[in-house]
mmCIF file of C-alpha atoms and ligand atoms in Angstrom:
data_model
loop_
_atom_site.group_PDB
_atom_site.id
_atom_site.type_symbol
_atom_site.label_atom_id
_atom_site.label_comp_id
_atom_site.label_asym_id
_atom_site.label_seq_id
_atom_site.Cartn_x
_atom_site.Cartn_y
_atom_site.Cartn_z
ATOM 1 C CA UNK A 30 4.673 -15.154 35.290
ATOM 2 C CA UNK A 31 3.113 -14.468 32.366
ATOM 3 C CA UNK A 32 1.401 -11.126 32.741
ATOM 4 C CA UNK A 33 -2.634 -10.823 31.441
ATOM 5 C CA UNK A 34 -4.487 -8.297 29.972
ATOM 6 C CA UNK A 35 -7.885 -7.751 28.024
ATOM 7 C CA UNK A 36 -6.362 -6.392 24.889
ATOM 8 C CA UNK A 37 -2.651 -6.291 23.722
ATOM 9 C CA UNK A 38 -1.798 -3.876 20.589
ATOM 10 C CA UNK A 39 1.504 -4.623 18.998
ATOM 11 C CA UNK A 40 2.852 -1.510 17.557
ATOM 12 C CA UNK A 41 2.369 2.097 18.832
ATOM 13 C CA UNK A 42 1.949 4.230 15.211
ATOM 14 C CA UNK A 43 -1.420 5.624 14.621
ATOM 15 C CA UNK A 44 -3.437 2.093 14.343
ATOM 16 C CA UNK A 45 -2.204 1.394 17.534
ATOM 17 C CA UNK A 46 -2.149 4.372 19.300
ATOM 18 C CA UNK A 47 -6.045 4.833 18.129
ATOM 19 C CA UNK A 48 -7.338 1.281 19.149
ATOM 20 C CA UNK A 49 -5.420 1.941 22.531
ATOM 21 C CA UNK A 50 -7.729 4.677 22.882
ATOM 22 C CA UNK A 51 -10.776 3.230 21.720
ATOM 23 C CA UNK A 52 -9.970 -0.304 23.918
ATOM 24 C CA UNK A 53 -9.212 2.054 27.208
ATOM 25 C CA UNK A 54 -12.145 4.173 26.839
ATOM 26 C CA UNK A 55 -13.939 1.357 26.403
ATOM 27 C CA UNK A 56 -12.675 0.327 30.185
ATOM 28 C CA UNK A 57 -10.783 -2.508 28.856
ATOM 29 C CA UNK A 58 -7.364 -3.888 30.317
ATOM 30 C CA UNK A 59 -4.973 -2.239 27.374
ATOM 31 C CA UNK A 60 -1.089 -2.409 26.836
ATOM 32 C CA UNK A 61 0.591 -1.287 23.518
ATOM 33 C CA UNK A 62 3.764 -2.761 23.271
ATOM 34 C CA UNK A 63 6.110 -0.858 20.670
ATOM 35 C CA UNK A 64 10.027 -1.557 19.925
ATOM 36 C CA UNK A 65 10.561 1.634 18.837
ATOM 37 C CA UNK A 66 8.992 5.540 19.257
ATOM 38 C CA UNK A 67 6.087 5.553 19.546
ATOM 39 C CA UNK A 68 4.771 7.226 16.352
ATOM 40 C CA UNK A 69 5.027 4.635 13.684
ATOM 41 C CA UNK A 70 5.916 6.795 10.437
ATOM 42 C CA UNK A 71 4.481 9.543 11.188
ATOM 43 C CA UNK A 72 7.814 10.631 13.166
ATOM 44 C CA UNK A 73 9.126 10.447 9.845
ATOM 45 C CA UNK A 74 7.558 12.230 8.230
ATOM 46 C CA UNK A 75 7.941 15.861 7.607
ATOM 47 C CA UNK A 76 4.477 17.899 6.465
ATOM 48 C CA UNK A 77 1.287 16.178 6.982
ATOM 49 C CA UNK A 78 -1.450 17.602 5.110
ATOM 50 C CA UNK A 79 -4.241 15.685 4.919
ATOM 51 C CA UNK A 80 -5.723 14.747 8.497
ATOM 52 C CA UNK A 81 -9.058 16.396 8.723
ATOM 53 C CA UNK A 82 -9.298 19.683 10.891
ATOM 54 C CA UNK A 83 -5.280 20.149 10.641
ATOM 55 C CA UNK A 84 -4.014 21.870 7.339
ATOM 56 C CA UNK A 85 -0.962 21.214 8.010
ATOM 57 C CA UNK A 86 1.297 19.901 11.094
ATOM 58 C CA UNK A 87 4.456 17.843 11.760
ATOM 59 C CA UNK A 88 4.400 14.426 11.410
ATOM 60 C CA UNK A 89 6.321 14.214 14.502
ATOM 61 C CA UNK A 90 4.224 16.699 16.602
ATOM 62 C CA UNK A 91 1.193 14.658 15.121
ATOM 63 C CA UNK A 92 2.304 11.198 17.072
ATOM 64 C CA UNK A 93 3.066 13.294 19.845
ATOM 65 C CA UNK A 94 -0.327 14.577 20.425
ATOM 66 C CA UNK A 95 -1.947 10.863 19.741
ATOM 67 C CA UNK A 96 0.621 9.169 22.080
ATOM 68 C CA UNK A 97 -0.535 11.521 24.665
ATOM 69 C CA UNK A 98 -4.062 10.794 24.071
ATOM 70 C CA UNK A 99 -3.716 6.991 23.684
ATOM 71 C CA UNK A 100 -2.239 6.965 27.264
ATOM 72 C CA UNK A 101 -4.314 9.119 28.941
ATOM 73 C CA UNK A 102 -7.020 6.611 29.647
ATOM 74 C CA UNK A 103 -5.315 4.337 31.306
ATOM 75 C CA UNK A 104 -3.825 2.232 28.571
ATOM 76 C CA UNK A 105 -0.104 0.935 29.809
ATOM 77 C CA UNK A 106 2.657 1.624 26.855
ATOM 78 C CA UNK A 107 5.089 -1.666 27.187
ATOM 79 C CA UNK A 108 8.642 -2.007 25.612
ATOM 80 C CA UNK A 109 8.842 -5.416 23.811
ATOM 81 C CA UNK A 110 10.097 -6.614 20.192
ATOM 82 C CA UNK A 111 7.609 -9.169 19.206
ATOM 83 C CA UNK A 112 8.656 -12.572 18.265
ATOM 84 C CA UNK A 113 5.754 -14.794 18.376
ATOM 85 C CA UNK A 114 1.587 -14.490 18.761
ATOM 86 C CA UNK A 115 0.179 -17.747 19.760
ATOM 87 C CA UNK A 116 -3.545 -18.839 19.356
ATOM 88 C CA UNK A 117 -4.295 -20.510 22.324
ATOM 89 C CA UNK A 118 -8.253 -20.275 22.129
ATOM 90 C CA UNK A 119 -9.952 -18.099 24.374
ATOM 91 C CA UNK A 120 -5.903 -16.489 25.461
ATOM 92 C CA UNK A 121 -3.354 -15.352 23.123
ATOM 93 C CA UNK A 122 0.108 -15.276 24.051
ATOM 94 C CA UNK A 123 2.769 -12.481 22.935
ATOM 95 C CA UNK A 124 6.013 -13.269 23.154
ATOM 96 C CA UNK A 125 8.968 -11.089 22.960
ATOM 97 C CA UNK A 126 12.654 -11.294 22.017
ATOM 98 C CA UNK A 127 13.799 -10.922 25.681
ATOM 99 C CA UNK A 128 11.767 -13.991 27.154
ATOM 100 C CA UNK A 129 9.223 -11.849 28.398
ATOM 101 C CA UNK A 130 5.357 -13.167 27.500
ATOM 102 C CA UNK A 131 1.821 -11.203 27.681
ATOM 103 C CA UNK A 132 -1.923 -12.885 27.730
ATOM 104 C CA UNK A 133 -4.576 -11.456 26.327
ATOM 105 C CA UNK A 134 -8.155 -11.807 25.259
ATOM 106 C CA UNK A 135 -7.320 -10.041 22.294
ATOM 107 C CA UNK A 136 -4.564 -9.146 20.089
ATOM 108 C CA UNK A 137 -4.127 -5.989 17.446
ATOM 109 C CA UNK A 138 -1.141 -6.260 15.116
ATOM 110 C CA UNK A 139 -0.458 -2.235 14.379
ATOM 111 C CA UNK A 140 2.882 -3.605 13.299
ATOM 112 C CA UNK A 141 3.031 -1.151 9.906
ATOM 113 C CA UNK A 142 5.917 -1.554 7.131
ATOM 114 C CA UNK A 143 9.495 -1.359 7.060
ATOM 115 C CA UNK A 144 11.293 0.519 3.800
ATOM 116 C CA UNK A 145 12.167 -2.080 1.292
ATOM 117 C CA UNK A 146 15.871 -1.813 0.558
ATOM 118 C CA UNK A 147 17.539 -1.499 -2.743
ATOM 119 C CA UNK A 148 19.850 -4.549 -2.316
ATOM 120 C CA UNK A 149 22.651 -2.856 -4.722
ATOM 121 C CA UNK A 150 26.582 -2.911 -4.246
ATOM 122 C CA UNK A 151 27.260 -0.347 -1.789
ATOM 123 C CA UNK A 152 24.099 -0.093 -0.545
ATOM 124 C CA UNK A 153 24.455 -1.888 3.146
ATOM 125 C CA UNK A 154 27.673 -0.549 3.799
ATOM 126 C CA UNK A 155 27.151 3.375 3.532
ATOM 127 C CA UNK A 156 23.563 3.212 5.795
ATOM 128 C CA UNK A 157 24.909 6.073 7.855
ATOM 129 C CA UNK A 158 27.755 7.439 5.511
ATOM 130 C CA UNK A 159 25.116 8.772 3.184
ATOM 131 C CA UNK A 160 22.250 6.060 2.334
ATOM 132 C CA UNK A 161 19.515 6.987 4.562
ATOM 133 C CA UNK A 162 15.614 5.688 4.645
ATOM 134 C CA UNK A 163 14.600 8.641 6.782
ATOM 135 C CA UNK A 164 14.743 11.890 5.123
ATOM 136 C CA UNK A 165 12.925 13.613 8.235
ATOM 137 C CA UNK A 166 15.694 12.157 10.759
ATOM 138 C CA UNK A 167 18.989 13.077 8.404
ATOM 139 C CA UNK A 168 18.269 15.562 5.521
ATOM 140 C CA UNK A 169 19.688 18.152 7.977
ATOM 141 C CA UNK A 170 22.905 16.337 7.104
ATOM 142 C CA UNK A 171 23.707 17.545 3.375
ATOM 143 C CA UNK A 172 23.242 21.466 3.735
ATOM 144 C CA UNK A 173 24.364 22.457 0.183
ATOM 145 C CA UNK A 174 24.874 19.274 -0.899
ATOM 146 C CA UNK A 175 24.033 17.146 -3.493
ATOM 147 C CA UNK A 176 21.353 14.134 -2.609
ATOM 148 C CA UNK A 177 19.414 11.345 -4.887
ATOM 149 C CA UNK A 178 16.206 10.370 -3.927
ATOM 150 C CA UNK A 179 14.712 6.617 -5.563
ATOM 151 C CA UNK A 180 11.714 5.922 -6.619
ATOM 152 C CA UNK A 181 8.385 8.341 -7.783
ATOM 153 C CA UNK A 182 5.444 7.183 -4.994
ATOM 154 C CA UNK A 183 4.008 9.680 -2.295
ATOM 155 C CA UNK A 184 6.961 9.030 0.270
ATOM 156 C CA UNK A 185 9.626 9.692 -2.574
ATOM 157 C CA UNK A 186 8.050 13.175 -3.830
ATOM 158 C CA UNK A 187 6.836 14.346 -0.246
ATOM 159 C CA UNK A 188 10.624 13.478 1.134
ATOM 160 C CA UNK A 189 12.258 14.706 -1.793
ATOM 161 C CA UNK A 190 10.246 18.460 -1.354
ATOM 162 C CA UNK A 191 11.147 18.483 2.427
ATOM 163 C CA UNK A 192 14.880 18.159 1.117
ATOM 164 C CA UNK A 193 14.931 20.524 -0.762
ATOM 165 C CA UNK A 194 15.120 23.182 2.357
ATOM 166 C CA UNK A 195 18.630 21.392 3.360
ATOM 167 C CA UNK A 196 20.401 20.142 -0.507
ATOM 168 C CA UNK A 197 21.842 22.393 -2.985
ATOM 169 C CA UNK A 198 20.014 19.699 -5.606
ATOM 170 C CA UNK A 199 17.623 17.276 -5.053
ATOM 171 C CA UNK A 200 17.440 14.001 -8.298
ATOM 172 C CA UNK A 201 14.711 12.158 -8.124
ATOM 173 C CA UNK A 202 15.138 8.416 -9.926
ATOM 174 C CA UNK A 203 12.145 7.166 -11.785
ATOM 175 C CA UNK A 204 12.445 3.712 -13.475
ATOM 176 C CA UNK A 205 9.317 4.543 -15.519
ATOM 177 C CA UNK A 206 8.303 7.642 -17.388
ATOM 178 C CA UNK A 207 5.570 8.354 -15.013
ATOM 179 C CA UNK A 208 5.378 9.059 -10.891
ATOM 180 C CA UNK A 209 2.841 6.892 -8.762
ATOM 181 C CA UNK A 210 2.096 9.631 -6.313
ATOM 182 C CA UNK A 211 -0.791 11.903 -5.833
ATOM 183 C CA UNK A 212 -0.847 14.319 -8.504
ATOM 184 C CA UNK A 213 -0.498 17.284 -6.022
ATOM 185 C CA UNK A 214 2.406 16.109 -4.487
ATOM 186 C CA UNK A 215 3.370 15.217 -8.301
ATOM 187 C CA UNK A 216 2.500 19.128 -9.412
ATOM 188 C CA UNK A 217 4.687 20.283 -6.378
ATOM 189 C CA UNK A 218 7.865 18.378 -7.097
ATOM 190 C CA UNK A 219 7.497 19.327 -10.561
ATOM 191 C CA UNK A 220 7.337 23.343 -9.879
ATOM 192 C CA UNK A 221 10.515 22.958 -7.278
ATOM 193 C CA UNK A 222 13.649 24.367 -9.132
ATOM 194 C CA UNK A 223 15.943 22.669 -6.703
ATOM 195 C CA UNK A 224 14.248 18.944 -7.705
ATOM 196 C CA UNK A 225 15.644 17.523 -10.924
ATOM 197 C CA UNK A 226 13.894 14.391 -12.070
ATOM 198 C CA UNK A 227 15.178 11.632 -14.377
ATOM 199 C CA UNK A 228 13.375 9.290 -15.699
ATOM 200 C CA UNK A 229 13.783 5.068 -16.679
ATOM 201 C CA UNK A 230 16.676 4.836 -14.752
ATOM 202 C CA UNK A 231 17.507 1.933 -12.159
ATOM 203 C CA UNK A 232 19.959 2.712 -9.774
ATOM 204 C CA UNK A 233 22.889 -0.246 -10.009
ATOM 205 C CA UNK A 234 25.984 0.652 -7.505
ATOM 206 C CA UNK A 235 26.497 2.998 -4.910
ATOM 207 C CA UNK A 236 29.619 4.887 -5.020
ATOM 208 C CA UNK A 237 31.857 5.633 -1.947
ATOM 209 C CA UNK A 238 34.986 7.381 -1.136
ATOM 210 C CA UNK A 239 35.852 5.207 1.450
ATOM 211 C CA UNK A 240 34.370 7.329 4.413
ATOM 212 C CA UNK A 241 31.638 8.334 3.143
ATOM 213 C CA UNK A 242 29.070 8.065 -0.120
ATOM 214 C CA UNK A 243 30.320 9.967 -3.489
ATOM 215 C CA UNK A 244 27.797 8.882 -5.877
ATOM 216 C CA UNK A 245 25.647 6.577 -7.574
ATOM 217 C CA UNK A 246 25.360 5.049 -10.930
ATOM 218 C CA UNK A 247 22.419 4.910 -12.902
ATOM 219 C CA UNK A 248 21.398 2.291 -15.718
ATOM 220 C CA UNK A 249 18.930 3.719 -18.705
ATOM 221 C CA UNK A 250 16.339 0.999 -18.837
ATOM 222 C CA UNK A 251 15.591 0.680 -22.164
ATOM 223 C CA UNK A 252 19.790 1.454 -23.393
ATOM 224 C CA UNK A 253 21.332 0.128 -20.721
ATOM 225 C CA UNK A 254 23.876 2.758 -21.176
ATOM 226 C CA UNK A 255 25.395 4.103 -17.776
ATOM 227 C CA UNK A 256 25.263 7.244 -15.711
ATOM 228 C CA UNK A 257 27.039 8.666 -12.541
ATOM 229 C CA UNK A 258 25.465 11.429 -10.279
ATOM 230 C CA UNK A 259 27.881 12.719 -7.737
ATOM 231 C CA UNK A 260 26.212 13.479 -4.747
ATOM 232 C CA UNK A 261 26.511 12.672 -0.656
ATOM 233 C CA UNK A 262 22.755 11.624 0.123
ATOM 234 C CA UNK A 263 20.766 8.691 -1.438
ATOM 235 C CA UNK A 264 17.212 8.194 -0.150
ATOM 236 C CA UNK A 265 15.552 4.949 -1.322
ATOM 237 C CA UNK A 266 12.149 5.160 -1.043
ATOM 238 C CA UNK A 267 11.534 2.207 -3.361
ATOM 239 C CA UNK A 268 8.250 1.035 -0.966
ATOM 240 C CA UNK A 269 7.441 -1.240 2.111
ATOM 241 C CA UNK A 270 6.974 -4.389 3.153
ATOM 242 C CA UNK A 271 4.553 -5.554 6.463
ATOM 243 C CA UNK A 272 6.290 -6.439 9.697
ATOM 244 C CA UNK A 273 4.399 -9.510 10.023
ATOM 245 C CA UNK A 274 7.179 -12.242 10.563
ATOM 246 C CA UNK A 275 6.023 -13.057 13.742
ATOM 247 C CA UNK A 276 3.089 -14.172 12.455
ATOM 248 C CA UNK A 277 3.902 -16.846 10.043
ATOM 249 C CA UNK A 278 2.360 -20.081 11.006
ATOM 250 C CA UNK A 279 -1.054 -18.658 12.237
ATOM 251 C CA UNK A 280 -2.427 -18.457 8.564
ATOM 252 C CA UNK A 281 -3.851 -15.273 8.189
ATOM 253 C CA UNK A 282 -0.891 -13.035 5.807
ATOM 254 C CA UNK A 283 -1.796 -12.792 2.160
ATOM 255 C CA UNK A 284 1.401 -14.058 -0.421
ATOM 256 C CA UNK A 285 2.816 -10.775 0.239
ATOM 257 C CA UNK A 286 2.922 -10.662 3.589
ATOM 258 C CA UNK A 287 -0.078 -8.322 4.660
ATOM 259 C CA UNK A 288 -2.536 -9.599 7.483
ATOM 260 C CA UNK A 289 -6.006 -10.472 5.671
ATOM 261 C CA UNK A 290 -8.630 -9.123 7.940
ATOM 262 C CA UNK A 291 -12.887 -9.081 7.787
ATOM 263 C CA UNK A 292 -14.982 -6.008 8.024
ATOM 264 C CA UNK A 293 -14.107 -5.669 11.759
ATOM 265 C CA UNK A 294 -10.529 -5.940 11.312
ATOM 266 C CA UNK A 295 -10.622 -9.406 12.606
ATOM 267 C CA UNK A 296 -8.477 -12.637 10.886
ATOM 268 C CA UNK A 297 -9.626 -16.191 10.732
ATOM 269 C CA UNK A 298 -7.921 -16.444 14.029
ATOM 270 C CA UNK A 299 -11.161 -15.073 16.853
ATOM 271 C CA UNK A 300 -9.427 -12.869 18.530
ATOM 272 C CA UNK A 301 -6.343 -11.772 16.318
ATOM 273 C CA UNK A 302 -7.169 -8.726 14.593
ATOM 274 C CA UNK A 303 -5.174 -6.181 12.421
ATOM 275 C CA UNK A 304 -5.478 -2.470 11.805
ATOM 276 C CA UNK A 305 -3.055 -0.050 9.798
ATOM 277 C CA UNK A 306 -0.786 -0.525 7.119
ATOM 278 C CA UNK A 307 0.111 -4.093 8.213
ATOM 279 C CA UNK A 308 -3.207 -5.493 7.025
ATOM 280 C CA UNK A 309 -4.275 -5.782 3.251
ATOM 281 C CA UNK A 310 -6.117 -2.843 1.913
ATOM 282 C CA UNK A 311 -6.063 0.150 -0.659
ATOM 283 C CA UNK A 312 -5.458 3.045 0.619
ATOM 284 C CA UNK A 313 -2.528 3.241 3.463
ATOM 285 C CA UNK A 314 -2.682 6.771 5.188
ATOM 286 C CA UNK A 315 -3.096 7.918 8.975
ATOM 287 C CA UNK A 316 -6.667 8.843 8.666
ATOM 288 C CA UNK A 317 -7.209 5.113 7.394
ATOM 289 C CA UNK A 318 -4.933 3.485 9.939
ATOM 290 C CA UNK A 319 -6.972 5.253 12.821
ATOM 291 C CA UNK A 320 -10.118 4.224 11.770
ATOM 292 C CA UNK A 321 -8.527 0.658 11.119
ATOM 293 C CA UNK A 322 -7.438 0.786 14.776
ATOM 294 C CA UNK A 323 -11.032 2.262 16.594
ATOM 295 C CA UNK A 324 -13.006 -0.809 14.318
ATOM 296 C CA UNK A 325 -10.447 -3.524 15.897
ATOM 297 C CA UNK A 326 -10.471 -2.147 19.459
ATOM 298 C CA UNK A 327 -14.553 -1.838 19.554
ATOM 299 C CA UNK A 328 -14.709 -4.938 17.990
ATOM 300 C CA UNK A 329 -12.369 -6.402 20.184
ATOM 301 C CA UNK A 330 -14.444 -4.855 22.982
ATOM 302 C CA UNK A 331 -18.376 -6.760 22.338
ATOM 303 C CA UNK A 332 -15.892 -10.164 21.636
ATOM 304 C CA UNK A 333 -14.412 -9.748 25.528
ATOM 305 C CA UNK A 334 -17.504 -8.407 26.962
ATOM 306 C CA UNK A 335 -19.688 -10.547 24.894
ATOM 307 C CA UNK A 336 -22.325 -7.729 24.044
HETATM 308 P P1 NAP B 3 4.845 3.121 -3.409
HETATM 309 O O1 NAP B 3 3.631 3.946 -3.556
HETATM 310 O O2 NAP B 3 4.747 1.643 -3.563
HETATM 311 O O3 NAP B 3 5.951 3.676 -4.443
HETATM 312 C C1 NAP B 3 7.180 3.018 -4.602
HETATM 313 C C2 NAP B 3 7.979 3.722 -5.680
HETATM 314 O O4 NAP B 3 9.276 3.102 -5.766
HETATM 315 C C3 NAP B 3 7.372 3.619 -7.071
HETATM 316 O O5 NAP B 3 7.666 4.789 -7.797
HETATM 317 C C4 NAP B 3 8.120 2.409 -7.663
HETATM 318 O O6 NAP B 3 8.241 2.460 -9.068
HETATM 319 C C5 NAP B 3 9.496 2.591 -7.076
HETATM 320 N N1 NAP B 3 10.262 1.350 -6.969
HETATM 321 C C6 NAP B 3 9.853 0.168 -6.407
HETATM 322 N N2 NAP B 3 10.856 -0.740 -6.446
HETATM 323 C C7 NAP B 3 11.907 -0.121 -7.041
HETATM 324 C C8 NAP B 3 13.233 -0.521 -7.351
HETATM 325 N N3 NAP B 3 13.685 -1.746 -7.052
HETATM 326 N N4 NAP B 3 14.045 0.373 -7.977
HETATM 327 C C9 NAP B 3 13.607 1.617 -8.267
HETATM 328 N N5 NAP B 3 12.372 2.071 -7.985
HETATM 329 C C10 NAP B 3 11.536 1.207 -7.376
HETATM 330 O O7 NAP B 3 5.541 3.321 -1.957
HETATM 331 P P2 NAP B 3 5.487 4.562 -0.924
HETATM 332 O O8 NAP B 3 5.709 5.854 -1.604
HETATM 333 O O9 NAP B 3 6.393 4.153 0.183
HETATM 334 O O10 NAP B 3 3.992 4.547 -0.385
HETATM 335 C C11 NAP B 3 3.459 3.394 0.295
HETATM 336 C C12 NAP B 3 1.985 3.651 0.620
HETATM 337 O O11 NAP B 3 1.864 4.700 1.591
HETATM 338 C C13 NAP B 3 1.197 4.086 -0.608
HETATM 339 O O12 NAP B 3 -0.082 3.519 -0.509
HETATM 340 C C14 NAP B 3 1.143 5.598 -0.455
HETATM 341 O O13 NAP B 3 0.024 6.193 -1.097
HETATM 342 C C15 NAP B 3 1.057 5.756 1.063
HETATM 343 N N6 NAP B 3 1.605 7.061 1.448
HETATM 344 C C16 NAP B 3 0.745 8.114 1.442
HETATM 345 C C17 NAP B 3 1.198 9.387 1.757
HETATM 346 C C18 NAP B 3 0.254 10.542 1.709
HETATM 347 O O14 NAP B 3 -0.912 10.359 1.384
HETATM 348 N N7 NAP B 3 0.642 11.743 2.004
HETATM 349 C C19 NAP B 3 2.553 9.575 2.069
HETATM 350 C C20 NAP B 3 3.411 8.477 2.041
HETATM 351 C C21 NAP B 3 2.926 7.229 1.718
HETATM 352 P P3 NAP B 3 7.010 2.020 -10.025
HETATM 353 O O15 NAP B 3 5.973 3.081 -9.884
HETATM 354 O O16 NAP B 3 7.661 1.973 -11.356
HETATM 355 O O17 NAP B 3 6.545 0.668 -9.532
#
């Protein structure tokens, strides 16, 4: 039997783990169901600097705290790997991998982004031997080694700092001249002796000794002309795309993919709302996932109560 709630949130990362508070406190029936840790990227992430009151923390200790809180008022924390939201009018159904199916009055996506893969030769193959998308779960790996880190946004930079503690040398692959982070994190990577930066280069192949990765080679973008860098780490951190495939058919992703939501968070689907980095916005950070999450929850809240 199916089983019902007031509000379902899909995805436990800070979206989710703030409209579980915000639907609970309100005294509404709440589950978050997550297929991972619950966290969202903040477990991967190393330093977190700008979530007001807290200098500075852990990005892990961070979701620790909020998973605590967004439990402790009687919100139930479900495993399930979503495959399918229906629409059903007044109901929604969730529907997971495993057969298992939720109602609710209301659904919040909180589903975030995944890391956008390179999709070069030798790239799928060496996940694990050396290609890694979590810096925060495997720099501890390449003490005195060598790594490459791709691309020149806020994830690249901040990851390739927090390397820095473990490598011997830290590249960082631009394919422009320019970085597209925050100029403080931009200022700190720049001052880092260990953090060597080149510039218009694509990465092309991955290079492995048949255990484990030896290198990669660059192309110049404007020459063409190759380049190898020997090293035992690559990072990509080349973007993200939204975890919304269990959503296509209800009309309410953008051409890339992100959920297109109203003022209050809510699609064109009553009822279906999204919060976080999964929805269509500016500015993706905790701080604006949160408040993404509390605006969907309390919204959600005078649509079931109908005040
Ligand atoms: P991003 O800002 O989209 O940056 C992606 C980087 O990868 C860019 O430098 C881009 O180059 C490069 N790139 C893309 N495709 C590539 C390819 N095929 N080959 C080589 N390089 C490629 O992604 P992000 O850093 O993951 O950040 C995502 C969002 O989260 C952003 O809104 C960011 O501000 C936010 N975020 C914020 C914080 C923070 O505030 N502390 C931390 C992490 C993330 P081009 O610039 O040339 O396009």
């Amino acid at each position: 039997m199916e089983r019902q709630y007031d509000l379902i949130i899909i995805g436990a990362g800070p979206a989710g783990m703030s409209a579980s508070i915000y639907g609970s406190r309100a005294g509404l029936k709440t589950a978050m169901l997550e297929m991972g840790a619950p966290g969202g990227k903040l477990i991967k992430t190393a330093e977190i600097s700008n979530w007001p009151g807290i200098k500075g923390t852990h990005g892990a200790q961070l979701a620790s705290d909020m998973f605590e809180h967004s439990t402790a008022f009687g919100s139930e924390y479900l495993y399930g790997n979503v495959i399918r939201v229906e629409n059903n009018g007044e109901w929604k159904s969730v529907i997971c991998d495993d057969g298992s199916s939720y109602q609710a009055k209301a659904v919040i996506v909180a589903t975030g982004t995944q890391e956008r893969m390179l999709n070069i030769e030798g790239e799928a193959e060496n996940i694990g031997r050396g290609v890694s998308y979590c810096a925060v779960c495997d720099g501890a790996f390449f003490k005195d080694q060598e790594v490459v880190v791709i691309g020149g946004g806020n994830s690249a930079l901040e990851e390739a700092n927090y390397l820095t503690q473990f490598a011997s040398k830290v590249h960082v692959v631009i394919r422009r001249d320019v970085f597209r982070a925050d100029q403080i994190i931009q200022d700190s990577v720049l001052k880092n002796e260990k953090i060597h930066v080149i510039r218009k280069h694509r990465p092309v192949r991955i290079l492995d000794d048949g255990q484990r990765v030896s290198g990669i080679v660059l192309s110049d973008v404007e020459t063409k002309e190759e380049m190898t860098i020997m090293c035992r780490g690559i990072f990509p951190y080349i973007g993200q795309d939204p975890a919304t495939s269990f959503l296509e058919g209800l009309h309410i992703l953008d051409e890339n993919g992100y959920m297109i939501v109203d003022e209050n968070c809510e699609t064109s689907c009553k009822g279906i709302y999204g919060a976080g980095d999964v929805i269509h916005k500016k500015l993706r950070q905790v701080v604006t996932a949160t408040s993404d999450g509390a605006i969907a929850a309390q919204h959600a809240f005078h649509q079931i109560k109908g005040v």
